[in-house]
mmCIF file of C-alpha atoms in Angstrom:
data_model
loop_
_atom_site.group_PDB
_atom_site.id
_atom_site.type_symbol
_atom_site.label_atom_id
_atom_site.label_comp_id
_atom_site.label_asym_id
_atom_site.label_seq_id
_atom_site.Cartn_x
_atom_site.Cartn_y
_atom_site.Cartn_z
ATOM 1 C CA MET T 1 8.249 23.165 -7.747
ATOM 2 C CA ILE T 2 7.664 19.438 -8.095
ATOM 3 C CA LYS T 3 8.109 17.292 -5.014
ATOM 4 C CA LEU T 4 9.442 13.814 -5.682
ATOM 5 C CA VAL T 5 9.133 11.195 -2.937
ATOM 6 C CA PHE T 6 10.720 7.748 -2.807
ATOM 7 C CA PHE T 7 9.919 4.681 -0.755
ATOM 8 C CA ALA T 8 11.300 1.376 0.463
ATOM 9 C CA ARG T 9 14.148 -0.235 -1.510
ATOM 10 C CA LEU T 10 14.172 2.658 -3.994
ATOM 11 C CA ARG T 11 14.548 5.203 -1.188
ATOM 12 C CA GLU T 12 17.535 3.255 0.154
ATOM 13 C CA GLN T 13 19.154 2.833 -3.277
ATOM 14 C CA LEU T 14 18.840 6.558 -4.008
ATOM 15 C CA GLY T 15 19.854 7.545 -0.494
ATOM 16 C CA LEU T 16 16.981 10.058 -0.561
ATOM 17 C CA SER T 17 13.419 10.136 0.670
ATOM 18 C CA GLU T 18 12.523 13.276 -1.265
ATOM 19 C CA HIS T 19 13.821 15.676 -3.866
ATOM 20 C CA ARG T 20 12.488 18.957 -5.246
ATOM 21 C CA VAL T 21 12.747 20.062 -8.856
ATOM 22 C CA ALA T 22 11.915 23.454 -10.353
ATOM 23 C CA LEU T 23 9.941 23.011 -13.539
ATOM 24 C CA SER T 24 9.573 25.671 -16.210
ATOM 25 C CA ASP T 25 7.781 23.578 -18.859
ATOM 26 C CA LYS T 26 4.980 21.102 -18.645
ATOM 27 C CA LEU T 27 6.679 17.713 -18.883
ATOM 28 C CA THR T 28 5.723 14.062 -18.820
ATOM 29 C CA VAL T 29 6.963 11.881 -15.971
ATOM 30 C CA LEU T 30 9.390 10.228 -18.381
ATOM 31 C CA ALA T 31 10.723 13.561 -19.646
ATOM 32 C CA LEU T 32 11.234 14.756 -16.075
ATOM 33 C CA VAL T 33 13.252 11.645 -15.205
ATOM 34 C CA GLU T 34 15.323 12.037 -18.383
ATOM 35 C CA HIS T 35 15.896 15.672 -17.436
ATOM 36 C CA LEU T 36 17.112 14.582 -13.980
ATOM 37 C CA ILE T 37 19.509 12.056 -15.532
ATOM 38 C CA ALA T 38 20.854 14.559 -18.078
ATOM 39 C CA SER T 39 21.431 17.286 -15.506
ATOM 40 C CA ASP T 40 22.917 15.014 -12.838
ATOM 41 C CA VAL T 41 26.199 16.635 -11.789
ATOM 42 C CA ASP T 42 27.446 13.413 -10.182
ATOM 43 C CA SER T 43 27.008 11.461 -13.397
ATOM 44 C CA ASN T 44 28.725 14.110 -15.538
ATOM 45 C CA ALA T 45 31.737 14.056 -13.255
ATOM 46 C CA GLY T 46 31.917 10.290 -13.101
ATOM 47 C CA SER T 47 31.070 7.317 -15.254
ATOM 48 C CA GLY T 48 28.033 8.840 -16.925
ATOM 49 C CA HIS T 49 25.815 6.659 -14.801
ATOM 50 C CA SER T 50 23.178 8.544 -12.834
ATOM 51 C CA LYS T 51 21.329 7.266 -9.794
ATOM 52 C CA TRP T 52 18.140 8.642 -11.359
ATOM 53 C CA GLN T 53 18.257 5.813 -13.906
ATOM 54 C CA LEU T 54 16.780 3.683 -11.111
ATOM 55 C CA LEU T 55 13.491 5.514 -11.668
ATOM 56 C CA LEU T 56 13.256 4.052 -15.176
ATOM 57 C CA ALA T 57 13.150 0.412 -14.019
ATOM 58 C CA ASP T 58 10.030 -1.372 -15.322
ATOM 59 C CA GLU T 59 8.917 -2.475 -11.873
ATOM 60 C CA VAL T 60 8.955 1.043 -10.416
ATOM 61 C CA VAL T 61 5.436 2.362 -9.786
ATOM 62 C CA VAL T 62 4.709 6.074 -10.244
ATOM 63 C CA ALA T 63 1.952 7.944 -8.407
ATOM 64 C CA LYS T 64 0.999 11.532 -9.210
ATOM 65 C CA ASN T 65 -0.767 13.272 -6.343
ATOM 66 C CA GLN T 66 -1.337 9.854 -4.729
ATOM 67 C CA GLN T 67 -2.854 8.225 -7.842
ATOM 68 C CA VAL T 68 -0.938 5.586 -9.801
ATOM 69 C CA VAL T 69 -0.170 6.869 -13.314
ATOM 70 C CA GLY T 70 1.810 5.934 -16.408
ATOM 71 C CA ARG T 71 5.087 7.622 -17.321
ATOM 72 C CA ASP T 72 3.407 9.410 -20.234
ATOM 73 C CA VAL T 73 1.291 11.531 -17.895
ATOM 74 C CA PHE T 74 2.006 15.289 -17.743
ATOM 75 C CA ILE T 75 3.011 16.898 -14.498
ATOM 76 C CA GLU T 76 2.609 20.472 -13.385
ATOM 77 C CA ASP T 77 3.984 22.816 -10.797
ATOM 78 C CA GLY T 78 2.853 21.808 -7.307
ATOM 79 C CA ASP T 79 2.406 18.126 -8.124
ATOM 80 C CA GLU T 80 3.759 15.421 -5.850
ATOM 81 C CA LEU T 81 5.307 12.489 -7.686
ATOM 82 C CA ALA T 82 6.000 9.266 -5.823
ATOM 83 C CA PHE T 83 8.257 6.475 -7.068
ATOM 84 C CA PHE T 84 8.200 3.093 -5.356
ATOM 85 C CA PRO T 85 8.722 -0.657 -5.807
ATOM 86 C CA PRO T 86 5.735 -3.034 -6.081
ATOM 87 C CA VAL T 87 3.797 -2.946 -2.814
ATOM 88 C CA THR T 88 3.964 -5.747 -0.239
ATOM 89 C CA GLY T 89 1.405 -4.925 2.445
ATOM 90 C CA GLY T 90 -1.337 -7.011 4.010
ATOM 91 C CA MET L 1 -11.234 8.967 13.543
ATOM 92 C CA ASP L 2 -12.006 8.996 9.863
ATOM 93 C CA ALA L 3 -15.368 7.724 8.747
ATOM 94 C CA LYS L 4 -16.460 7.982 5.146
ATOM 95 C CA GLN L 5 -20.050 7.655 4.163
ATOM 96 C CA PRO L 6 -19.927 7.478 0.361
ATOM 97 C CA SER L 7 -23.640 8.101 -0.045
ATOM 98 C CA LYS L 8 -26.753 8.026 2.073
ATOM 99 C CA THR L 9 -27.276 4.396 1.245
ATOM 100 C CA GLY L 10 -23.599 3.392 0.949
ATOM 101 C CA PRO L 11 -21.709 1.441 3.572
ATOM 102 C CA LEU L 12 -19.752 2.941 6.425
ATOM 103 C CA ILE L 13 -16.054 2.815 5.535
ATOM 104 C CA ASN L 14 -13.501 3.127 8.323
ATOM 105 C CA VAL L 15 -9.778 2.847 7.568
ATOM 106 C CA LEU L 16 -7.027 3.265 10.135
ATOM 107 C CA ILE L 17 -3.256 3.134 9.762
ATOM 108 C CA GLN L 18 -1.557 2.796 13.129
ATOM 109 C CA ILE L 19 1.567 1.662 14.940
ATOM 110 C CA SER L 20 -0.222 0.159 17.920
ATOM 111 C CA SER L 21 -1.839 -3.268 18.002
ATOM 112 C CA PHE L 22 -5.586 -3.850 17.908
ATOM 113 C CA ASP L 23 -8.102 -5.914 19.801
ATOM 114 C CA VAL L 24 -10.471 -7.725 17.449
ATOM 115 C CA ALA L 25 -13.388 -7.794 19.905
ATOM 116 C CA ALA L 26 -13.058 -4.088 20.692
ATOM 117 C CA GLU L 27 -12.809 -3.171 17.004
ATOM 118 C CA THR L 28 -15.868 -5.301 16.216
ATOM 119 C CA GLN L 29 -17.757 -3.449 18.926
ATOM 120 C CA LEU L 30 -16.693 -0.111 17.419
ATOM 121 C CA LEU L 31 -17.943 -1.142 13.975
ATOM 122 C CA GLU L 32 -21.261 -2.314 15.426
ATOM 123 C CA ASN L 33 -21.626 0.881 17.424
ATOM 124 C CA ALA L 34 -20.882 2.979 14.338
ATOM 125 C CA LEU L 35 -23.713 1.212 12.551
ATOM 126 C CA THR L 36 -26.351 2.479 14.945
ATOM 127 C CA GLY L 37 -29.806 2.261 13.469
ATOM 128 C CA GLN L 38 -28.686 -0.550 11.184
ATOM 129 C CA ARG L 39 -27.474 -2.917 13.901
ATOM 130 C CA SER L 40 -30.524 -5.099 13.663
ATOM 131 C CA ASN L 41 -29.726 -5.607 9.960
ATOM 132 C CA ILE L 42 -26.304 -7.127 10.670
ATOM 133 C CA GLY L 43 -26.731 -10.803 9.922
ATOM 134 C CA ALA L 44 -23.109 -11.521 9.089
ATOM 135 C CA LEU L 45 -19.743 -10.280 10.219
ATOM 136 C CA ALA L 46 -16.570 -11.493 8.490
ATOM 137 C CA THR L 47 -13.257 -10.984 10.275
ATOM 138 C CA PHE L 48 -9.811 -11.433 8.778
ATOM 139 C CA THR L 49 -6.625 -10.963 10.795
ATOM 140 C CA GLY L 50 -3.217 -11.232 9.159
ATOM 141 C CA SER L 51 -0.133 -11.809 11.327
ATOM 142 C CA VAL L 52 3.641 -11.883 10.923
ATOM 143 C CA ARG L 53 4.717 -15.415 9.959
ATOM 144 C CA GLY L 54 7.865 -16.969 11.391
ATOM 145 C CA SER L 55 9.258 -17.328 7.865
ATOM 146 C CA GLU L 56 9.118 -14.992 4.908
ATOM 147 C CA THR L 57 9.131 -16.478 1.420
ATOM 148 C CA GLY L 58 9.269 -13.423 -0.811
ATOM 149 C CA LEU L 59 12.871 -12.438 -0.254
ATOM 150 C CA SER L 60 15.123 -11.306 -3.063
ATOM 151 C CA GLY L 61 18.350 -13.273 -3.151
ATOM 152 C CA SER L 62 16.756 -15.596 -0.620
ATOM 153 C CA GLU L 63 19.658 -18.047 -0.935
ATOM 154 C CA ASP L 64 21.478 -15.701 1.435
ATOM 155 C CA ALA L 65 18.573 -15.286 3.785
ATOM 156 C CA THR L 66 19.366 -18.488 5.679
ATOM 157 C CA SER L 67 22.696 -17.036 6.807
ATOM 158 C CA TYR L 68 20.751 -14.188 8.401
ATOM 159 C CA GLY L 69 19.413 -16.555 11.046
ATOM 160 C CA GLU L 70 15.897 -16.440 12.392
ATOM 161 C CA LEU L 71 13.285 -13.944 11.284
ATOM 162 C CA LEU L 72 12.595 -11.591 14.187
ATOM 163 C CA ALA L 73 10.212 -9.009 12.816
ATOM 164 C CA LEU L 74 8.892 -7.104 9.839
ATOM 165 C CA ASN L 75 9.387 -3.395 9.467
ATOM 166 C CA ILE L 76 6.461 -1.929 7.559
ATOM 167 C CA GLU L 77 6.860 1.357 5.729
ATOM 168 C CA HIS L 78 4.049 3.204 3.947
ATOM 169 C CA TYR L 79 3.197 6.333 1.959
ATOM 170 C CA PRO L 80 1.034 8.177 4.491
ATOM 171 C CA ALA L 81 -0.567 10.588 2.019
ATOM 172 C CA MET L 82 -1.787 7.712 -0.151
ATOM 173 C CA THR L 83 -2.379 4.664 2.039
ATOM 174 C CA GLN L 84 -5.694 5.487 3.634
ATOM 175 C CA SER L 85 -7.284 6.934 0.500
ATOM 176 C CA THR L 86 -6.254 3.859 -1.509
ATOM 177 C CA ILE L 87 -7.897 1.465 0.940
ATOM 178 C CA GLU L 88 -11.015 3.665 1.110
ATOM 179 C CA ALA L 89 -11.209 3.562 -2.697
ATOM 180 C CA ILE L 90 -10.947 -0.251 -2.605
ATOM 181 C CA ALA L 91 -13.803 -0.489 -0.083
ATOM 182 C CA LEU L 92 -15.845 1.925 -2.169
ATOM 183 C CA ALA L 93 -15.239 -0.226 -5.267
ATOM 184 C CA ALA L 94 -16.411 -3.249 -3.259
ATOM 185 C CA SER L 95 -19.640 -1.398 -2.466
ATOM 186 C CA GLN L 96 -20.322 -1.080 -6.209
ATOM 187 C CA ARG L 97 -20.296 -4.880 -6.477
ATOM 188 C CA TRP L 98 -21.899 -6.028 -3.248
ATOM 189 C CA SER L 99 -24.297 -4.579 -0.752
ATOM 190 C CA PHE L 100 -22.831 -4.399 2.743
ATOM 191 C CA LEU L 101 -23.423 -2.265 5.820
ATOM 192 C CA GLY L 102 -19.937 -1.308 6.867
ATOM 193 C CA CYS L 103 -16.286 -2.218 7.084
ATOM 194 C CA ARG L 104 -13.404 -1.385 9.367
ATOM 195 C CA VAL L 105 -9.861 -1.897 8.098
ATOM 196 C CA ILE L 106 -6.769 -1.481 10.269
ATOM 197 C CA HIS L 107 -3.233 -1.822 8.921
ATOM 198 C CA ARG L 108 -0.268 -1.496 11.230
ATOM 199 C CA VAL L 109 3.061 0.079 10.346
ATOM 200 C CA GLY L 110 6.479 0.127 12.024
ATOM 201 C CA ARG L 111 8.311 -2.802 13.534
ATOM 202 C CA LEU L 112 6.122 -5.854 14.140
ATOM 203 C CA ALA L 113 7.551 -8.953 15.798
ATOM 204 C CA VAL L 114 6.813 -12.492 14.568
ATOM 205 C CA GLY L 115 3.330 -13.480 15.715
ATOM 206 C CA GLU L 116 2.016 -9.930 15.972
ATOM 207 C CA PRO L 117 -1.100 -8.941 14.017
ATOM 208 C CA ILE L 118 -0.537 -6.747 10.922
ATOM 209 C CA VAL L 119 -3.923 -6.243 9.327
ATOM 210 C CA LEU L 120 -7.588 -6.472 10.301
ATOM 211 C CA VAL L 121 -10.526 -6.446 7.895
ATOM 212 C CA LEU L 122 -14.008 -6.452 9.436
ATOM 213 C CA VAL L 123 -17.071 -6.494 7.201
ATOM 214 C CA ALA L 124 -20.673 -6.329 8.372
ATOM 215 C CA SER L 125 -23.535 -7.180 6.047
ATOM 216 C CA SER L 126 -27.005 -8.656 6.092
ATOM 217 C CA HIS L 127 -25.915 -11.992 4.637
ATOM 218 C CA ARG L 128 -22.734 -14.065 4.826
ATOM 219 C CA LYS L 129 -22.025 -14.215 1.087
ATOM 220 C CA GLU L 130 -21.418 -10.463 0.875
ATOM 221 C CA ALA L 131 -19.420 -10.347 4.125
ATOM 222 C CA PHE L 132 -16.998 -13.051 2.916
ATOM 223 C CA ALA L 133 -16.704 -11.616 -0.595
ATOM 224 C CA VAL L 134 -16.090 -8.018 0.490
ATOM 225 C CA CYS L 135 -13.555 -9.110 3.102
ATOM 226 C CA GLU L 136 -11.550 -11.103 0.545
ATOM 227 C CA TYR L 137 -11.873 -8.429 -2.146
ATOM 228 C CA ILE L 138 -10.590 -5.670 0.156
ATOM 229 C CA LEU L 139 -7.648 -7.806 1.222
ATOM 230 C CA ASP L 140 -6.743 -8.908 -2.322
ATOM 231 C CA TYR L 141 -6.653 -5.315 -3.581
ATOM 232 C CA LEU L 142 -4.983 -3.992 -0.440
ATOM 233 C CA LYS L 143 -2.096 -6.397 -1.024
ATOM 234 C CA THR L 144 -1.555 -5.249 -4.599
ATOM 235 C CA ALA L 145 -2.489 -1.552 -4.520
ATOM 236 C CA ALA L 146 -2.036 -0.045 -1.047
ATOM 237 C CA PRO L 147 1.440 1.522 -0.668
ATOM 238 C CA PHE L 148 2.974 -0.579 2.118
ATOM 239 C CA TRP L 149 6.395 -2.231 1.981
ATOM 240 C CA LYS L 150 7.729 -4.949 4.277
ATOM 241 C CA LYS L 151 11.326 -5.368 5.264
ATOM 242 C CA ALA L 152 12.254 -8.638 6.955
ATOM 243 C CA ILE L 153 14.449 -8.170 10.028
ATOM 244 C CA PHE L 154 16.603 -11.222 10.844
ATOM 245 C CA GLU L 155 19.041 -11.893 13.659
ATOM 246 C CA HIS L 156 21.967 -11.032 11.362
ATOM 247 C CA GLY L 157 20.581 -8.959 8.542
ATOM 248 C CA GLU L 158 17.670 -7.265 6.816
ATOM 249 C CA GLN L 159 15.986 -7.802 3.470
ATOM 250 C CA TRP L 160 13.122 -6.171 1.562
ATOM 251 C CA VAL L 161 10.245 -8.542 0.862
ATOM 252 C CA ASP L 162 9.459 -8.914 -2.865
ATOM 253 C CA ALA L 163 5.950 -8.642 -4.259
ATOM 254 C CA LYS L 164 4.407 -12.033 -5.015
ATOM 255 C CA VAL L 165 3.034 -12.963 -8.426
ATOM 256 C CA THR L 166 0.346 -15.021 -6.657
ATOM 257 C CA ASP L 167 -0.999 -11.806 -5.070
ATOM 258 C CA THR L 168 -1.481 -10.272 -8.512
ATOM 259 C CA GLU L 169 -2.990 -13.511 -9.834
ATOM 260 C CA ALA L 170 -5.448 -13.510 -6.930
ATOM 261 C CA LEU L 171 -7.133 -10.510 -8.579
ATOM 262 C CA ASP L 172 -8.156 -12.671 -11.574
ATOM 263 C CA LYS L 173 -11.118 -14.010 -9.647
ATOM 264 C CA TRP L 174 -12.551 -10.474 -9.463
ATOM 265 C CA SER L 175 -12.268 -9.800 -13.176
ATOM 266 C CA PRO L 176 -13.473 -7.800 -14.929
ATOM 267 C CA PRO L 177 -11.609 -5.460 -12.589
ATOM 268 C CA SER L 178 -13.600 -2.715 -10.947
ATOM 269 C CA LEU L 179 -10.563 -0.829 -9.742
#
């Protein structure tokens, strides 16, 4: 199981703070997001637009197990993947 | 309380994420006390406190923000599993560039009213040059790498604060990057 977590504006836009996905193959972050989009029941029923497309936005930062990574990085069972907008602390 | 001692000769690194406010004098005392044995080596102590401004410039669609009325507060969200370790890594990277005795970083989360303190960076070193540099370095990287997000709370609305290009540009002075 992969745990996906979302923060700030992205969390609000998705209407979710976390989501779990069962993974049978080793996938890249990008492939996982494409898998989510392709298997989105809501999008198949409607306009073909999936909320998961938000995760593909250039500005969205991805962290795997709390380390910022690129979308070409492979993920494995048990990983935690975080998606969030550029940070604004300090 | 978390205290990381990267190596026997490395600096003391203390990072706290908390809802409650902080007292600068008390926190300074805690850092000095934690540096027992090295206290007589402290020749410089740099302190930075960041507070909630009465206006927020980084708002998306800010043409609408005026209709929201006055800014009341910021609501600060973070990624608990990642925040502290990111700031510790920044302080550790600073210790590769400069020699300093210890630092104590506090970042608040939750709803903070205008005027309230948000962030504290305390750096103790033997000489002032290192204390100033490490303090600024930690803050510059914290602003661009630590997973915090601010939402501006107005009288009649709310708006996420956008990241500022100037914060990313501020890192240029530290290039080549060590993080």
